[in-house]
mmCIF file of C-alpha atoms in Angstrom:
data_model
loop_
_atom_site.group_PDB
_atom_site.id
_atom_site.type_symbol
_atom_site.label_atom_id
_atom_site.label_comp_id
_atom_site.label_asym_id
_atom_site.label_seq_id
_atom_site.Cartn_x
_atom_site.Cartn_y
_atom_site.Cartn_z
ATOM 1 C CA CYS A 1 -66.305 1.980 4.506
ATOM 2 C CA ASP A 2 -68.989 -0.452 5.969
ATOM 3 C CA ILE A 3 -70.951 -0.378 1.968
ATOM 4 C CA ASP A 4 -72.064 -3.667 0.941
ATOM 5 C CA GLU A 5 -69.260 -3.070 -2.180
ATOM 6 C CA PRO A 6 -66.614 -0.570 -0.021
ATOM 7 C CA HIS A 7 -64.348 2.234 -1.390
ATOM 8 C CA TYR A 8 -61.675 1.443 0.524
ATOM 9 C CA SER A 9 -60.914 -1.416 2.780
ATOM 10 C CA PHE A 10 -57.782 -2.885 5.539
ATOM 11 C CA ARG A 11 -56.870 -6.231 5.142
ATOM 12 C CA ALA A 12 -54.433 -8.229 6.327
ATOM 13 C CA SER A 13 -53.877 -11.764 6.277
ATOM 14 C CA LYS A 14 -53.140 -12.135 10.574
ATOM 15 C CA ILE A 15 -55.572 -10.525 13.358
ATOM 16 C CA LYS A 16 -55.898 -10.930 16.711
ATOM 17 C CA LEU A 17 -57.899 -9.737 19.537
ATOM 18 C CA VAL A 18 -56.173 -8.845 22.749
ATOM 19 C CA ASN A 19 -58.127 -8.582 25.745
ATOM 20 C CA ASP A 20 -61.291 -8.166 23.698
ATOM 21 C CA ASP A 21 -60.537 -4.249 23.496
ATOM 22 C CA VAL A 22 -57.428 -4.360 21.128
ATOM 23 C CA ILE A 23 -57.226 -5.291 18.088
ATOM 24 C CA VAL A 24 -53.756 -6.082 16.590
ATOM 25 C CA ALA A 25 -53.140 -7.002 12.353
ATOM 26 C CA SER A 26 -50.016 -7.822 10.309
ATOM 27 C CA PRO A 27 -49.487 -6.972 7.839
ATOM 28 C CA VAL A 28 -51.776 -4.200 6.279
ATOM 29 C CA VAL A 29 -52.727 -3.548 3.204
ATOM 30 C CA LEU A 30 -54.299 -0.220 1.871
ATOM 31 C CA TYR A 31 -57.619 -1.383 -0.373
ATOM 32 C CA VAL A 32 -58.743 1.960 -2.914
ATOM 33 C CA SER A 33 -61.931 0.056 -4.421
ATOM 34 C CA ASN A 34 -59.546 -3.563 -5.365
ATOM 35 C CA VAL A 35 -55.857 -1.547 -5.887
ATOM 36 C CA PRO A 36 -53.622 -1.727 -3.382
ATOM 37 C CA VAL A 37 -52.181 1.260 -2.800
ATOM 38 C CA PHE A 38 -50.846 1.924 0.510
ATOM 39 C CA TRP A 39 -48.904 -0.923 2.988
ATOM 40 C CA LEU A 40 -48.409 -1.171 6.896
ATOM 41 C CA PRO A 41 -46.106 -3.591 8.869
ATOM 42 C CA PHE A 42 -48.400 -3.998 11.234
ATOM 43 C CA PHE A 43 -51.948 -2.167 12.503
ATOM 44 C CA ALA A 44 -53.241 -1.640 16.312
ATOM 45 C CA SER A 45 -56.944 -0.244 17.736
ATOM 46 C CA GLU A 46 -58.922 -0.236 19.879
ATOM 47 C CA ILE A 47 -62.424 -1.864 19.602
ATOM 48 C CA GLN A 48 -63.879 -0.703 22.781
ATOM 49 C CA GLN A 49 -67.474 1.332 22.483
ATOM 50 C CA GLY A 50 -68.742 4.856 23.968
ATOM 51 C CA ARG A 51 -66.318 7.927 25.675
ATOM 52 C CA ARG A 52 -63.170 7.061 27.894
ATOM 53 C CA SER A 53 -60.008 8.605 29.373
ATOM 54 C CA GLY A 54 -56.733 8.199 27.453
ATOM 55 C CA LEU A 55 -53.641 9.440 25.535
ATOM 56 C CA LEU A 56 -54.462 11.206 22.223
ATOM 57 C CA PRO A 57 -52.517 10.177 19.113
ATOM 58 C CA PRO A 58 -50.398 12.699 16.799
ATOM 59 C CA ARG A 59 -51.572 13.867 13.810
ATOM 60 C CA PHE A 60 -47.795 14.094 11.517
ATOM 61 C CA GLY A 61 -46.794 12.648 8.003
ATOM 62 C CA PHE A 62 -43.697 10.861 6.413
ATOM 63 C CA ASN A 63 -42.319 13.815 5.746
ATOM 64 C CA ASP A 64 -41.835 14.684 9.483
ATOM 65 C CA ILE A 65 -40.103 11.013 9.922
ATOM 66 C CA VAL A 66 -38.201 10.686 6.590
ATOM 67 C CA GLN A 67 -36.674 14.097 5.874
ATOM 68 C CA THR A 68 -36.616 14.544 1.228
ATOM 69 C CA SER A 69 -34.898 17.515 1.663
ATOM 70 C CA SER A 70 -32.394 19.376 4.186
ATOM 71 C CA GLY A 71 -34.550 22.718 3.999
ATOM 72 C CA ALA A 72 -37.938 20.709 5.372
ATOM 73 C CA SER A 73 -40.028 21.106 8.474
ATOM 74 C CA ARG A 74 -41.018 18.950 10.746
ATOM 75 C CA ASN A 75 -44.442 19.427 11.885
ATOM 76 C CA VAL A 76 -46.403 17.469 14.771
ATOM 77 C CA THR A 77 -50.032 18.359 15.908
ATOM 78 C CA ASP A 78 -52.871 17.055 18.874
ATOM 79 C CA PHE A 79 -50.644 15.453 20.872
ATOM 80 C CA GLY A 80 -52.069 15.023 24.327
ATOM 81 C CA TYR A 81 -54.719 14.117 26.650
ATOM 82 C CA TYR A 82 -58.344 13.240 26.546
ATOM 83 C CA TRP A 83 -60.143 13.985 30.046
ATOM 84 C CA ALA A 84 -64.287 12.226 29.648
ATOM 85 C CA ILE A 85 -64.510 13.704 33.491
ATOM 86 C CA ASN A 86 -68.169 12.343 33.388
ATOM 87 C CA ASP A 87 -71.989 12.023 31.303
ATOM 88 C CA TYR A 88 -72.348 16.008 30.954
ATOM 89 C CA MET A 89 -67.943 16.936 30.448
ATOM 90 C CA ASP A 90 -65.313 16.446 28.876
ATOM 91 C CA ALA A 91 -62.168 17.827 28.707
ATOM 92 C CA GLN A 92 -58.483 17.734 26.463
ATOM 93 C CA ALA A 93 -55.215 19.201 25.982
ATOM 94 C CA THR A 94 -52.557 18.774 23.574
ATOM 95 C CA VAL A 95 -49.376 20.058 21.698
ATOM 96 C CA ASP A 96 -48.590 21.577 17.984
ATOM 97 C CA TRP A 97 -45.080 21.743 17.156
ATOM 98 C CA PHE A 98 -43.781 23.494 14.082
ATOM 99 C CA SER A 99 -40.152 22.803 13.676
ATOM 100 C CA GLY A 100 -38.223 26.184 13.649
ATOM 101 C CA GLU A 101 -41.831 27.884 13.617
ATOM 102 C CA TYR A 102 -43.413 28.090 17.052
ATOM 103 C CA THR A 103 -44.474 25.902 19.383
ATOM 104 C CA ARG A 104 -48.731 25.756 21.647
ATOM 105 C CA LEU A 105 -50.104 24.993 23.956
ATOM 106 C CA ASN A 106 -53.691 24.222 23.077
ATOM 107 C CA GLY A 107 -56.759 22.979 25.496
ATOM 108 C CA ARG A 108 -61.088 22.425 25.659
ATOM 109 C CA PHE A 109 -63.569 22.143 27.893
ATOM 110 C CA ASN A 110 -66.974 21.194 27.642
ATOM 111 C CA TYR A 111 -69.961 20.884 28.796
ATOM 112 C CA ARG A 112 -73.830 19.481 28.004
ATOM 113 C CA TRP A 113 -76.660 18.926 30.244
ATOM 114 C CA LEU A 114 -79.673 18.065 28.435
ATOM 115 C CA LYS A 115 -81.685 18.098 31.253
ATOM 116 C CA LYS A 116 -80.730 21.697 32.494
ATOM 117 C CA PHE A 117 -80.183 22.793 28.998
ATOM 118 C CA VAL A 118 -77.154 23.833 29.153
ATOM 119 C CA ARG A 119 -74.525 23.514 26.377
ATOM 120 C CA GLY A 120 -71.411 25.387 25.810
ATOM 121 C CA GLY A 121 -67.414 24.947 25.062
ATOM 122 C CA LEU A 122 -63.958 26.950 26.419
ATOM 123 C CA LEU A 123 -60.980 26.397 24.074
ATOM 124 C CA TYR A 124 -57.808 28.447 25.175
ATOM 125 C CA SER A 125 -54.374 28.416 22.731
ATOM 126 C CA GLN A 126 -51.416 29.744 22.992
ATOM 127 C CA SER A 127 -48.608 29.634 21.034
ATOM 128 C CA PHE A 128 -44.359 30.661 21.840
ATOM 129 C CA ARG A 129 -42.274 31.296 18.947
ATOM 130 C CA ASP A 130 -38.794 33.304 18.745
ATOM 131 C CA SER A 131 -41.363 37.081 17.647
ATOM 132 C CA GLY A 132 -43.138 36.685 20.870
ATOM 133 C CA SER A 133 -46.594 34.213 22.041
ATOM 134 C CA ASN A 134 -49.792 34.365 21.108
ATOM 135 C CA LEU A 135 -53.776 33.907 23.487
ATOM 136 C CA ARG A 136 -56.506 32.948 22.336
ATOM 137 C CA LEU A 137 -59.177 32.431 23.800
ATOM 138 C CA ASP A 138 -63.083 31.267 22.646
ATOM 139 C CA TRP A 139 -66.389 30.376 25.117
ATOM 140 C CA ASP A 140 -69.442 29.389 23.457
ATOM 141 C CA HIS A 141 -72.883 29.317 25.743
ATOM 142 C CA ASP A 142 -76.429 28.394 24.594
ATOM 143 C CA GLN A 143 -79.178 27.821 27.639
ATOM 144 C CA SER A 144 -82.685 27.874 27.730
ATOM 145 C CA ILE A 145 -83.907 29.459 31.386
ATOM 146 C CA GLY A 146 -87.683 28.426 31.849
ATOM 147 C CA LEU A 147 -90.329 28.091 28.648
ATOM 148 C CA ASN A 148 -89.618 31.127 27.995
ATOM 149 C CA THR A 149 -85.978 32.514 27.717
ATOM 150 C CA GLN A 150 -82.988 31.888 25.869
ATOM 151 C CA LEU A 151 -79.237 32.971 26.725
ATOM 152 C CA ARG A 152 -76.765 32.798 24.172
ATOM 153 C CA ALA A 153 -72.515 34.218 23.658
ATOM 154 C CA SER A 154 -70.179 33.723 21.526
ATOM 155 C CA ILE A 155 -66.676 35.774 23.088
ATOM 156 C CA GLN A 156 -63.342 35.039 20.758
ATOM 157 C CA TYR A 157 -60.306 36.799 21.767
ATOM 158 C CA ILE A 158 -56.857 36.680 20.284
ATOM 159 C CA GLU A 159 -53.605 38.778 21.668
ATOM 160 C CA ASP A 160 -51.724 39.707 18.361
ATOM 161 C CA LYS A 161 -53.667 39.271 15.661
ATOM 162 C CA GLN A 162 -50.431 39.160 13.263
ATOM 163 C CA ILE A 163 -48.628 35.812 15.170
ATOM 164 C CA TYR A 164 -52.514 34.711 14.931
ATOM 165 C CA GLN A 165 -52.039 34.975 10.228
ATOM 166 C CA ASP A 166 -48.792 33.818 10.622
ATOM 167 C CA GLU A 167 -49.869 30.347 12.389
ATOM 168 C CA SER A 168 -52.530 29.675 10.029
ATOM 169 C CA PHE A 169 -52.532 27.436 6.652
ATOM 170 C CA ARG A 170 -55.905 28.314 5.773
ATOM 171 C CA PRO A 171 -56.268 31.324 3.331
ATOM 172 C CA ASP A 172 -59.281 32.988 4.794
ATOM 173 C CA ALA A 173 -57.832 33.365 8.194
ATOM 174 C CA GLN A 174 -55.897 36.604 6.401
ATOM 175 C CA THR A 175 -59.330 38.701 6.179
ATOM 176 C CA GLN A 176 -62.132 37.312 8.272
ATOM 177 C CA THR A 177 -63.388 38.823 11.490
ATOM 178 C CA ILE A 178 -62.950 38.446 15.102
ATOM 179 C CA ASP A 179 -66.191 38.487 16.840
ATOM 180 C CA SER A 180 -67.982 38.274 19.825
ATOM 181 C CA ASP A 181 -71.745 38.901 20.671
ATOM 182 C CA ILE A 182 -74.335 37.926 23.394
ATOM 183 C CA GLY A 183 -77.964 37.684 23.188
ATOM 184 C CA LEU A 184 -81.082 37.363 26.107
ATOM 185 C CA ASN A 185 -84.334 36.168 23.911
ATOM 186 C CA HIS A 186 -87.968 36.292 26.291
ATOM 187 C CA ARG A 187 -91.109 35.259 24.512
ATOM 188 C CA PHE A 188 -93.954 37.061 26.465
ATOM 189 C CA ARG A 189 -97.151 36.131 25.597
ATOM 190 C CA PHE A 190 -98.119 39.179 24.053
ATOM 191 C CA ALA A 191 -94.457 39.509 22.332
ATOM 192 C CA ASN A 192 -90.955 39.226 21.226
ATOM 193 C CA LEU A 193 -87.747 41.200 23.386
ATOM 194 C CA SER A 194 -84.566 40.691 22.155
ATOM 195 C CA ALA A 195 -81.362 42.533 23.538
ATOM 196 C CA SER A 196 -77.682 41.653 22.175
ATOM 197 C CA ALA A 197 -74.475 43.718 21.695
ATOM 198 C CA ARG A 198 -71.573 42.519 18.979
ATOM 199 C CA ARG A 199 -68.098 43.249 18.788
ATOM 200 C CA ARG A 200 -66.543 42.798 15.224
ATOM 201 C CA GLN A 201 -62.446 42.960 14.733
ATOM 202 C CA TYR A 202 -60.808 42.927 11.472
ATOM 203 C CA LEU A 203 -57.291 40.703 10.951
ATOM 204 C CA ASN A 204 -56.513 42.927 8.038
ATOM 205 C CA ASP A 205 -56.824 46.077 9.437
ATOM 206 C CA ASP A 206 -57.064 48.168 12.907
ATOM 207 C CA ARG A 207 -60.967 48.753 12.409
ATOM 208 C CA VAL A 208 -63.545 47.542 15.411
ATOM 209 C CA GLU A 209 -67.099 47.252 14.520
#
């Protein structure tokens, strides 16, 4: 926390800077206000600025390392690689694993050209489990075609609704809708013309609008 009186801070008795881009500290204590709440034997982090390619650290909890009961499940997410292609595009590929449930592959590609007024992203996700597999695709696109024309698109697709609900921990995923829409807007000097189409699929029943 970077305010004058930080809400939390990490403190260490020994800190070393390696090659001007990695900081290593040992041992490390997490303080909330002035109360120590957590201890780590060491801590290492890059301090380089800007976007760069590299491995993504996985996310997991203490119970994923040390099991407190025989029936507990392990969960590791977001382990993968980030690729900074250039100033206008990037991509990443990750793997999520939930023991006894599923393994999921994720891919994301983002693009943004400010001078061409184009931005968007494509998301790919496919999970594998004993009961089958599920494919999910999302595409968002926003583009200005000239000064008076705007194109937008938001496409969502889910192959198996039931598997998607079973894998989600969010309560709203049980009742949410899968929406796709595309629209074109053009401004004349005397009027405004808009054309759009939308598809809505309900997860809790078979309705499609």
